[in-house]
Amino acid sequence: MIGAGHDVVVIDNLHNSSVEALHRVAELCQLSPCRHAVDQDGVHQAWETATGDRLLRFINGDIRSPEALDGAFRASGGGDVAAVLHFAGLKAVGDSIQEPLSYWHVNVEGTRCLLEAMRRHGCRTIVFSSTAALYGCPQELPIPESACVQPANPYGQTKAAVERMLADTAASEPGWRMARLRYFNPVGAHPSGRIGEDPNGVPSNLFPLITQVAMGLRSHVQIFGSDWPTPDGTGIRDFIHVMDLAEGHRQALDLLLTTDEQILTLNLGSGQGHSVLEMIEAFERINGAPVAYEFAPRRPGDVAESVADSTAAQQLLGWSTTRNLEDICRDGWAWRQQNRHGYRSRR
Ligand code: WQD
């Protein structure tokens, strides 16, 4: 977004992220840390250009706090906020089954607080991080946006509820422009190796686990189920490079900012499915790094196969993935090799 000319304010409670990631973003955008960043709006860190233009600000806050949200809008210059990109949420299928109330509180109540703050500050353009998990066990493959929304786990339920909250809000008053982007499986890392996925604690998702096992940080991957109705018995997913995902957001935002009120609902996926075993084997072949695994029972809430039909994103945004499984494995491994302990590694 900074590269596209936007000033950015980030509000994040750092539950599953690190401010170091923003230092790396600033580094890649040739921004320098401001010495006295904390101010009355609660800005905890800011970065600026050589001429002193503050293009990136960070507020350590929770979207369930109206005060923190108001600080973020004030830090952005108040009524000048062009749009909100909403990534804040809990996102692990397995964890959502163990702690559904946390998922409803963060994902649904958090979004309600955010929409109320947007209304208070006159901002009615939002790009929302939705998910393919809301399709549940698909009736058709690849999955179009018109497919039945029937989540198989609390995580998907909360994302479906937020999509309905957004639609109700748009219907209640004029001027709202929304993009609900249904991610399939985001993986990989920035090609520089400076930014990547670094979940706190034991990763719930497959790809960070693979890179940690390959790095010797964990003994093996547990493959959840070898008896799925798929060619090799393991789950099939549509793995999309995180850089393709980022470009999809920029293109969706560009469209919203140049058109009238509307709601876009778009799948962001490659349209190609790969099984868990295929992902592990590709990673080993491309990186020459063994990944030990053992088969385990199916994980509650999982589905056999999930692959995107992203025709709508191609038609409306001109967007499609440009990176393949090899790019994903190479970039994800470069991130992990350069950052053995993620953002806790020395710069
Ligand atoms: C992928 C496959 C597992 C872990 C994710 C995110 C969700 C959403 C959609 C964005 C499945 C198998 C996993 C492990 C395994 N993304 N697996 N052992 O559940 O498809 O959903 O993408 O919104 O946020 O959670 O991703 O990486 O957990 O699982 O065998 O230790 O890998 O069974 O087949 P999932 P995942």
Tab-separated table of C-alpha atoms and ligand atoms in Angstrom:
chain	number	residue	atom	x	y	z
A	1	MET	CA	0.000	0.000	0.000
A	2	ILE	CA	2.887	2.364	0.818
A	3	GLY	CA	4.452	1.556	-2.528
A	4	ALA	CA	1.131	2.482	-4.151
A	5	GLY	CA	1.276	5.934	-2.533
A	6	HIS	CA	-0.919	5.413	0.536
A	7	ASP	CA	-0.052	6.540	4.069
A	8	VAL	CA	-0.719	3.626	6.403
A	9	VAL	CA	-1.734	3.356	10.056
A	10	VAL	CA	-1.596	-0.141	11.553
A	11	ILE	CA	-3.512	-1.046	14.702
A	12	ASP	CA	-2.616	-4.459	16.059
A	13	ASN	CA	-2.734	-6.071	19.527
A	14	LEU	CA	0.255	-8.262	18.550
A	15	HIS	CA	-1.601	-11.387	19.682
A	16	ASN	CA	-0.095	-13.321	16.776
A	17	SER	CA	2.327	-10.860	15.185
A	18	SER	CA	5.328	-8.657	15.919
A	19	VAL	CA	6.153	-4.986	15.492
A	20	GLU	CA	9.435	-6.210	14.003
A	21	ALA	CA	7.426	-7.092	10.892
A	22	LEU	CA	6.620	-3.388	10.512
A	23	HIS	CA	10.274	-2.461	10.970
A	24	ARG	CA	10.988	-4.800	8.059
A	25	VAL	CA	8.184	-3.262	5.955
A	26	ALA	CA	9.656	0.175	6.637
A	27	GLU	CA	13.117	-1.107	5.672
A	28	LEU	CA	11.791	-2.443	2.364
A	29	CYS	CA	10.016	0.884	1.724
A	30	GLN	CA	13.164	2.895	2.584
A	31	LEU	CA	11.536	4.499	5.638
A	32	SER	CA	13.380	5.374	8.863
A	33	PRO	CA	12.052	5.058	12.415
A	34	CYS	CA	10.918	8.362	13.917
A	35	ARG	CA	12.681	9.043	17.189
A	36	HIS	CA	9.725	10.359	19.186
A	37	ALA	CA	6.883	8.261	17.867
A	38	VAL	CA	4.527	7.974	20.815
A	39	ASP	CA	2.020	10.824	20.767
A	40	GLN	CA	-1.380	11.768	22.079
A	41	ASP	CA	-3.086	9.463	19.593
A	42	GLY	CA	-1.256	6.510	21.076
A	43	VAL	CA	1.048	6.043	18.104
A	44	HIS	CA	3.713	3.714	19.451
A	45	GLN	CA	6.048	3.779	16.486
A	46	ALA	CA	6.221	5.728	13.251
A	47	TRP	CA	8.471	5.608	10.209
A	48	GLU	CA	9.172	8.428	7.780
A	49	THR	CA	10.820	9.260	4.477
A	50	ALA	CA	14.099	11.175	4.246
A	51	THR	CA	12.035	14.367	3.868
A	52	GLY	CA	10.111	13.631	7.080
A	53	ASP	CA	6.814	12.442	5.582
A	54	ARG	CA	5.339	9.956	8.027
A	55	LEU	CA	3.993	7.191	5.806
A	56	LEU	CA	3.695	4.381	8.347
A	57	ARG	CA	2.388	4.522	11.933
A	58	PHE	CA	1.733	1.733	14.412
A	59	ILE	CA	-0.709	1.702	17.313
A	60	ASN	CA	-0.491	-1.230	19.731
A	61	GLY	CA	-4.205	-1.626	20.335
A	62	ASP	CA	-7.159	-3.975	20.115
A	63	ILE	CA	-9.943	-3.413	17.621
A	64	ARG	CA	-12.418	-4.194	20.420
A	65	SER	CA	-11.329	-0.911	22.071
A	66	PRO	CA	-13.238	2.120	20.719
A	67	GLU	CA	-10.566	4.384	22.250
A	68	ALA	CA	-7.750	2.601	20.405
A	69	LEU	CA	-9.720	2.733	17.160
A	70	ASP	CA	-10.433	6.452	17.587
A	71	GLY	CA	-6.704	6.990	18.177
A	72	ALA	CA	-5.940	5.178	14.923
A	73	PHE	CA	-8.371	7.343	12.983
A	74	ARG	CA	-7.012	10.524	14.589
A	75	ALA	CA	-3.460	9.414	13.795
A	76	SER	CA	-4.543	9.076	10.182
A	77	GLY	CA	-5.621	12.692	10.052
A	78	GLY	CA	-9.205	12.161	11.242
A	79	GLY	CA	-11.756	12.371	8.447
A	80	ASP	CA	-9.187	11.790	5.720
A	81	VAL	CA	-9.109	8.013	6.094
A	82	ALA	CA	-9.669	6.672	2.549
A	83	ALA	CA	-10.243	3.035	3.514
A	84	VAL	CA	-9.764	0.344	6.113
A	85	LEU	CA	-8.126	-2.996	5.306
A	86	HIS	CA	-9.361	-5.367	8.001
A	87	PHE	CA	-7.043	-8.297	8.724
A	88	ALA	CA	-7.522	-8.431	12.491
A	89	GLY	CA	-8.851	-11.781	13.598
A	90	LEU	CA	-8.146	-15.280	14.867
A	91	LYS	CA	-7.678	-17.710	12.012
A	92	ALA	CA	-6.918	-21.295	12.970
A	93	VAL	CA	-9.558	-23.911	12.207
A	94	GLY	CA	-8.455	-26.329	14.916
A	95	ASP	CA	-8.114	-23.646	17.601
A	96	SER	CA	-11.578	-22.295	16.807
A	97	ILE	CA	-13.125	-25.617	17.812
A	98	GLN	CA	-11.350	-25.489	21.173
A	99	GLU	CA	-12.095	-21.799	21.847
A	100	PRO	CA	-15.194	-20.730	19.883
A	101	LEU	CA	-16.054	-17.835	22.213
A	102	SER	CA	-12.663	-16.214	21.628
A	103	TYR	CA	-13.307	-16.442	17.872
A	104	TRP	CA	-16.775	-14.895	18.188
A	105	HIS	CA	-15.457	-12.131	20.426
A	106	VAL	CA	-12.412	-11.171	18.362
A	107	ASN	CA	-13.707	-11.792	14.845
A	108	VAL	CA	-17.340	-10.683	15.172
A	109	GLU	CA	-17.427	-8.206	18.079
A	110	GLY	CA	-14.098	-6.795	16.920
A	111	THR	CA	-15.521	-6.105	13.480
A	112	ARG	CA	-18.640	-4.528	14.960
A	113	CYS	CA	-16.453	-2.139	16.974
A	114	LEU	CA	-14.449	-1.354	13.857
A	115	LEU	CA	-17.528	-0.570	11.761
A	116	GLU	CA	-18.880	1.697	14.517
A	117	ALA	CA	-15.540	3.545	14.569
A	118	MET	CA	-15.567	3.863	10.771
A	119	ARG	CA	-19.038	5.429	10.963
A	120	ARG	CA	-17.876	7.831	13.722
A	121	HIS	CA	-14.990	8.963	11.519
A	122	GLY	CA	-16.848	9.106	8.216
A	123	CYS	CA	-14.998	6.252	6.523
A	124	ARG	CA	-17.171	3.838	4.535
A	125	THR	CA	-14.698	1.863	2.439
A	126	ILE	CA	-13.452	-1.478	3.735
A	127	VAL	CA	-11.533	-4.485	2.400
A	128	PHE	CA	-12.259	-7.506	4.608
A	129	SER	CA	-10.112	-10.605	5.070
A	130	SER	CA	-12.693	-13.350	4.632
A	131	THR	CA	-12.026	-17.018	4.019
A	132	ALA	CA	-12.781	-20.083	1.949
A	133	ALA	CA	-13.419	-21.848	5.246
A	134	LEU	CA	-16.963	-20.455	5.140
A	135	TYR	CA	-17.801	-22.841	2.276
A	136	GLY	CA	-17.353	-25.866	4.544
A	137	CYS	CA	-17.587	-29.161	2.667
A	138	PRO	CA	-18.100	-27.863	-0.895
A	139	GLN	CA	-20.891	-29.237	-3.091
A	140	GLU	CA	-18.910	-28.353	-6.229
A	141	LEU	CA	-15.236	-27.975	-7.150
A	142	PRO	CA	-13.708	-25.600	-7.964
A	143	ILE	CA	-15.810	-23.461	-5.601
A	144	PRO	CA	-17.529	-20.333	-7.032
A	145	GLU	CA	-18.627	-17.387	-4.848
A	146	SER	CA	-22.238	-18.500	-5.439
A	147	ALA	CA	-21.592	-21.775	-3.600
A	148	CYS	CA	-23.519	-22.477	-0.426
A	149	VAL	CA	-22.061	-20.847	2.712
A	150	GLN	CA	-22.028	-23.710	5.224
A	151	PRO	CA	-19.001	-23.416	7.533
A	152	ALA	CA	-17.725	-26.644	9.137
A	153	ASN	CA	-16.028	-24.933	12.084
A	154	PRO	CA	-16.414	-21.898	14.357
A	155	TYR	CA	-13.698	-20.015	12.493
A	156	GLY	CA	-15.681	-20.232	9.263
A	157	GLN	CA	-18.906	-19.421	11.126
A	158	THR	CA	-17.452	-16.172	12.470
A	159	LYS	CA	-16.223	-15.094	9.048
A	160	ALA	CA	-19.628	-15.835	7.528
A	161	ALA	CA	-21.263	-13.809	10.308
A	162	VAL	CA	-18.962	-10.858	9.606
A	163	GLU	CA	-19.808	-11.034	5.898
A	164	ARG	CA	-23.498	-10.751	6.836
A	165	MET	CA	-22.731	-7.876	9.246
A	166	LEU	CA	-21.012	-6.034	6.406
A	167	ALA	CA	-23.947	-6.606	4.040
A	168	ASP	CA	-26.454	-5.401	6.660
A	169	THR	CA	-24.360	-2.289	7.323
A	170	ALA	CA	-24.128	-1.482	3.608
A	171	ALA	CA	-27.899	-1.927	3.266
A	172	SER	CA	-28.621	0.358	6.237
A	173	GLU	CA	-27.123	3.579	4.837
A	174	PRO	CA	-25.660	4.871	1.560
A	175	GLY	CA	-22.022	5.242	0.640
A	176	TRP	CA	-20.478	1.960	1.729
A	177	ARG	CA	-17.919	0.318	-0.586
A	178	MET	CA	-16.819	-3.140	0.496
A	179	ALA	CA	-14.671	-6.010	-0.718
A	180	ARG	CA	-15.060	-9.364	1.036
A	181	LEU	CA	-11.999	-11.330	-0.084
A	182	ARG	CA	-12.317	-15.067	0.511
A	183	TYR	CA	-8.765	-16.341	0.929
A	184	PHE	CA	-7.986	-19.934	0.188
A	185	ASN	CA	-4.691	-21.022	1.783
A	186	PRO	CA	-2.169	-18.157	2.046
A	187	VAL	CA	1.433	-19.431	2.211
A	188	GLY	CA	4.977	-18.411	1.238
A	189	ALA	CA	6.782	-15.185	2.173
A	190	HIS	CA	8.092	-11.931	0.733
A	191	PRO	CA	10.844	-12.803	-1.823
A	192	SER	CA	13.349	-10.661	0.106
A	193	GLY	CA	13.231	-13.169	2.985
A	194	ARG	CA	12.651	-10.258	5.377
A	195	ILE	CA	8.907	-10.712	5.920
A	196	GLY	CA	7.119	-13.998	6.457
A	197	GLU	CA	4.701	-15.963	8.587
A	198	ASP	CA	5.874	-16.282	12.195
A	199	PRO	CA	2.955	-17.552	14.309
A	200	ASN	CA	3.394	-17.363	18.072
A	201	GLY	CA	3.602	-20.768	19.735
A	202	VAL	CA	2.961	-24.011	17.870
A	203	PRO	CA	1.736	-23.238	14.339
A	204	SER	CA	-1.798	-24.439	13.584
A	205	ASN	CA	-1.294	-24.206	9.826
A	206	LEU	CA	0.567	-26.641	7.590
A	207	PHE	CA	3.105	-24.462	5.811
A	208	PRO	CA	4.806	-22.780	8.793
A	209	LEU	CA	4.992	-26.212	10.385
A	210	ILE	CA	6.749	-27.612	7.314
A	211	THR	CA	9.354	-24.837	7.387
A	212	GLN	CA	9.932	-25.280	11.136
A	213	VAL	CA	10.388	-29.064	10.762
A	214	ALA	CA	12.758	-28.529	7.811
A	215	MET	CA	14.708	-26.091	10.006
A	216	GLY	CA	14.964	-28.657	12.805
A	217	LEU	CA	12.820	-26.609	15.161
A	218	ARG	CA	10.212	-29.403	15.391
A	219	SER	CA	10.547	-33.157	14.942
A	220	HIS	CA	7.831	-33.810	12.363
A	221	VAL	CA	4.564	-32.789	10.780
A	222	GLN	CA	1.443	-34.645	11.841
A	223	ILE	CA	-0.624	-35.222	8.714
A	224	PHE	CA	-4.260	-35.059	9.788
A	225	GLY	CA	-5.882	-37.951	7.988
A	226	SER	CA	-4.637	-40.355	5.317
A	227	ASP	CA	-8.124	-41.648	4.533
A	228	TRP	CA	-9.696	-38.618	2.865
A	229	PRO	CA	-11.493	-39.292	-0.467
A	230	THR	CA	-8.532	-37.869	-2.419
A	231	PRO	CA	-5.946	-39.550	-4.710
A	232	ASP	CA	-3.318	-39.937	-1.968
A	233	GLY	CA	-5.708	-39.850	1.003
A	234	THR	CA	-4.500	-36.502	2.374
A	235	GLY	CA	-6.364	-33.202	2.330
A	236	ILE	CA	-6.279	-31.043	-0.787
A	237	ARG	CA	-6.007	-27.246	-0.555
A	238	ASP	CA	-5.583	-24.267	-2.877
A	239	PHE	CA	-2.273	-22.784	-1.711
A	240	ILE	CA	-1.868	-19.152	-2.779
A	241	HIS	CA	1.372	-17.161	-2.517
A	242	VAL	CA	0.962	-14.362	0.015
A	243	MET	CA	2.354	-11.868	-2.500
A	244	ASP	CA	-0.437	-12.756	-4.955
A	245	LEU	CA	-2.864	-12.256	-2.091
A	246	ALA	CA	-1.391	-8.833	-1.313
A	247	GLU	CA	-1.731	-7.771	-4.935
A	248	GLY	CA	-5.361	-8.879	-4.884
A	249	HIS	CA	-5.965	-6.513	-1.965
A	250	ARG	CA	-4.333	-3.588	-3.735
A	251	GLN	CA	-6.382	-4.191	-6.871
A	252	ALA	CA	-9.618	-4.563	-4.887
A	253	LEU	CA	-8.896	-1.325	-3.015
A	254	ASP	CA	-8.096	0.498	-6.242
A	255	LEU	CA	-11.440	-0.608	-7.670
A	256	LEU	CA	-13.392	0.448	-4.582
A	257	LEU	CA	-11.728	3.870	-4.512
A	258	THR	CA	-12.662	4.553	-8.117
A	259	THR	CA	-16.291	3.401	-8.080
A	260	ASP	CA	-19.565	4.039	-6.271
A	261	GLU	CA	-21.059	2.064	-3.447
A	262	GLN	CA	-20.937	-1.667	-3.902
A	263	ILE	CA	-20.094	-4.967	-2.255
A	264	LEU	CA	-17.494	-7.162	-3.958
A	265	THR	CA	-17.303	-10.800	-2.853
A	266	LEU	CA	-14.300	-12.506	-4.437
A	267	ASN	CA	-12.429	-15.799	-4.082
A	268	LEU	CA	-8.653	-15.364	-3.982
A	269	GLY	CA	-7.072	-18.690	-4.908
A	270	SER	CA	-4.943	-20.239	-7.624
A	271	GLY	CA	-7.600	-22.665	-8.881
A	272	GLN	CA	-5.127	-25.510	-8.431
A	273	GLY	CA	-5.326	-28.039	-5.606
A	274	HIS	CA	-2.369	-29.798	-3.992
A	275	SER	CA	-2.540	-32.415	-1.271
A	276	VAL	CA	-0.675	-32.222	2.010
A	277	LEU	CA	1.679	-34.962	0.815
A	278	GLU	CA	2.233	-33.143	-2.486
A	279	MET	CA	3.107	-29.939	-0.618
A	280	ILE	CA	5.593	-31.768	1.603
A	281	GLU	CA	7.161	-33.574	-1.354
A	282	ALA	CA	7.385	-30.347	-3.405
A	283	PHE	CA	9.037	-28.546	-0.501
A	284	GLU	CA	11.615	-31.338	-0.097
A	285	ARG	CA	12.345	-31.483	-3.837
A	286	ILE	CA	12.619	-27.716	-4.372
A	287	ASN	CA	14.635	-26.930	-1.245
A	288	GLY	CA	16.540	-30.201	-0.725
A	289	ALA	CA	15.361	-30.127	2.893
A	290	PRO	CA	13.772	-33.281	4.372
A	291	VAL	CA	10.447	-32.902	6.178
A	292	ALA	CA	9.616	-35.772	8.523
A	293	TYR	CA	5.936	-36.576	8.971
A	294	GLU	CA	3.612	-39.054	10.628
A	295	PHE	CA	-0.025	-39.773	9.901
A	296	ALA	CA	-2.538	-38.830	12.593
A	297	PRO	CA	-6.329	-38.914	12.846
A	298	ARG	CA	-8.368	-36.327	10.955
A	299	ARG	CA	-8.603	-32.867	12.591
A	300	PRO	CA	-12.170	-31.880	13.604
A	301	GLY	CA	-13.518	-29.168	11.309
A	302	ASP	CA	-11.362	-30.139	8.336
A	303	VAL	CA	-12.749	-30.831	4.864
A	304	ALA	CA	-11.293	-33.157	2.201
A	305	GLU	CA	-10.813	-30.620	-0.567
A	306	SER	CA	-11.020	-26.866	-1.074
A	307	VAL	CA	-10.039	-25.285	-4.407
A	308	ALA	CA	-11.053	-21.841	-5.711
A	309	ASP	CA	-12.913	-20.741	-8.790
A	310	SER	CA	-11.424	-17.221	-9.002
A	311	THR	CA	-13.020	-16.277	-12.317
A	312	ALA	CA	-14.803	-13.312	-10.738
A	313	ALA	CA	-11.556	-11.773	-9.447
A	314	GLN	CA	-10.068	-12.190	-12.911
A	315	GLN	CA	-13.071	-10.518	-14.568
A	316	LEU	CA	-13.577	-7.676	-12.049
A	317	LEU	CA	-10.018	-6.944	-10.990
A	318	GLY	CA	-7.964	-8.464	-13.781
A	319	TRP	CA	-6.332	-10.421	-10.927
A	320	SER	CA	-4.985	-13.949	-11.003
A	321	THR	CA	-2.123	-15.717	-9.270
A	322	THR	CA	1.270	-15.350	-10.948
A	323	ARG	CA	3.325	-17.448	-8.528
A	324	ASN	CA	3.328	-21.249	-8.302
A	325	LEU	CA	4.089	-23.954	-5.735
A	326	GLU	CA	7.807	-23.675	-6.461
A	327	ASP	CA	7.766	-19.919	-5.704
A	328	ILE	CA	5.834	-20.624	-2.513
A	329	CYS	CA	8.289	-23.276	-1.292
A	330	ARG	CA	11.370	-21.294	-2.279
A	331	ASP	CA	10.242	-18.001	-0.722
A	332	GLY	CA	8.874	-19.659	2.421
A	333	TRP	CA	12.138	-21.537	2.951
A	334	ALA	CA	14.284	-18.406	2.327
A	335	TRP	CA	12.286	-16.586	5.034
A	336	ARG	CA	12.775	-19.393	7.543
A	337	GLN	CA	16.471	-19.872	6.727
A	338	GLN	CA	17.182	-16.143	7.154
A	339	ASN	CA	15.027	-15.960	10.290
A	340	ARG	CA	15.475	-19.204	12.202
A	341	HIS	CA	13.429	-17.786	15.085
A	342	GLY	CA	11.132	-15.620	13.019
A	343	TYR	CA	10.972	-11.974	14.070
A	344	ARG	CA	12.805	-12.823	17.263
A	345	SER	CA	15.898	-13.332	15.070
A	346	ARG	CA	18.456	-10.521	15.043
A	347	ARG	CA	17.858	-8.004	12.244
B	1	WQD	C1	-4.182	-27.225	5.455
B	1	WQD	C2	-4.165	-28.737	5.276
B	1	WQD	C3	-4.963	-29.916	7.191
B	1	WQD	C4	-1.742	-28.733	9.880
B	1	WQD	C5	-6.402	-22.188	6.473
B	1	WQD	C6	-6.458	-21.181	7.557
B	1	WQD	C7	-7.626	-20.292	7.434
B	1	WQD	C8	-7.996	-19.980	6.019
B	1	WQD	C9	-7.958	-21.152	5.091
B	1	WQD	C10	-7.462	-17.730	5.489
B	1	WQD	C11	-5.413	-29.421	5.822
B	1	WQD	C12	-3.489	-30.219	6.950
B	1	WQD	C13	-2.548	-28.864	8.764
B	1	WQD	C14	-1.052	-29.854	10.381
B	1	WQD	C15	-1.984	-31.193	8.621
B	1	WQD	N1	-7.109	-19.008	5.510
B	1	WQD	N2	-2.654	-30.067	8.150
B	1	WQD	N3	-1.192	-31.050	9.723
B	1	WQD	O1	-7.296	-25.451	7.783
B	1	WQD	O2	-7.123	-25.302	5.251
B	1	WQD	O3	-7.297	-23.223	6.696
B	1	WQD	O4	-6.651	-21.678	5.219
B	1	WQD	O5	-8.447	-17.276	5.908
B	1	WQD	O6	-7.258	-19.106	8.096
B	1	WQD	O7	-6.549	-21.879	8.783
B	1	WQD	O8	-5.207	-24.588	6.664
B	1	WQD	O9	-2.832	-25.041	6.982
B	1	WQD	O10	-4.423	-25.542	8.884
B	1	WQD	O11	-4.457	-26.971	6.830
B	1	WQD	O12	-2.107	-32.279	8.054
B	1	WQD	O13	-0.302	-29.817	11.400
B	1	WQD	O14	-3.067	-29.262	5.995
B	1	WQD	O15	-5.659	-31.093	7.599
B	1	WQD	O16	-5.718	-30.525	4.992
B	1	WQD	P1	-6.795	-24.748	6.587
B	1	WQD	P2	-4.163	-25.509	7.428
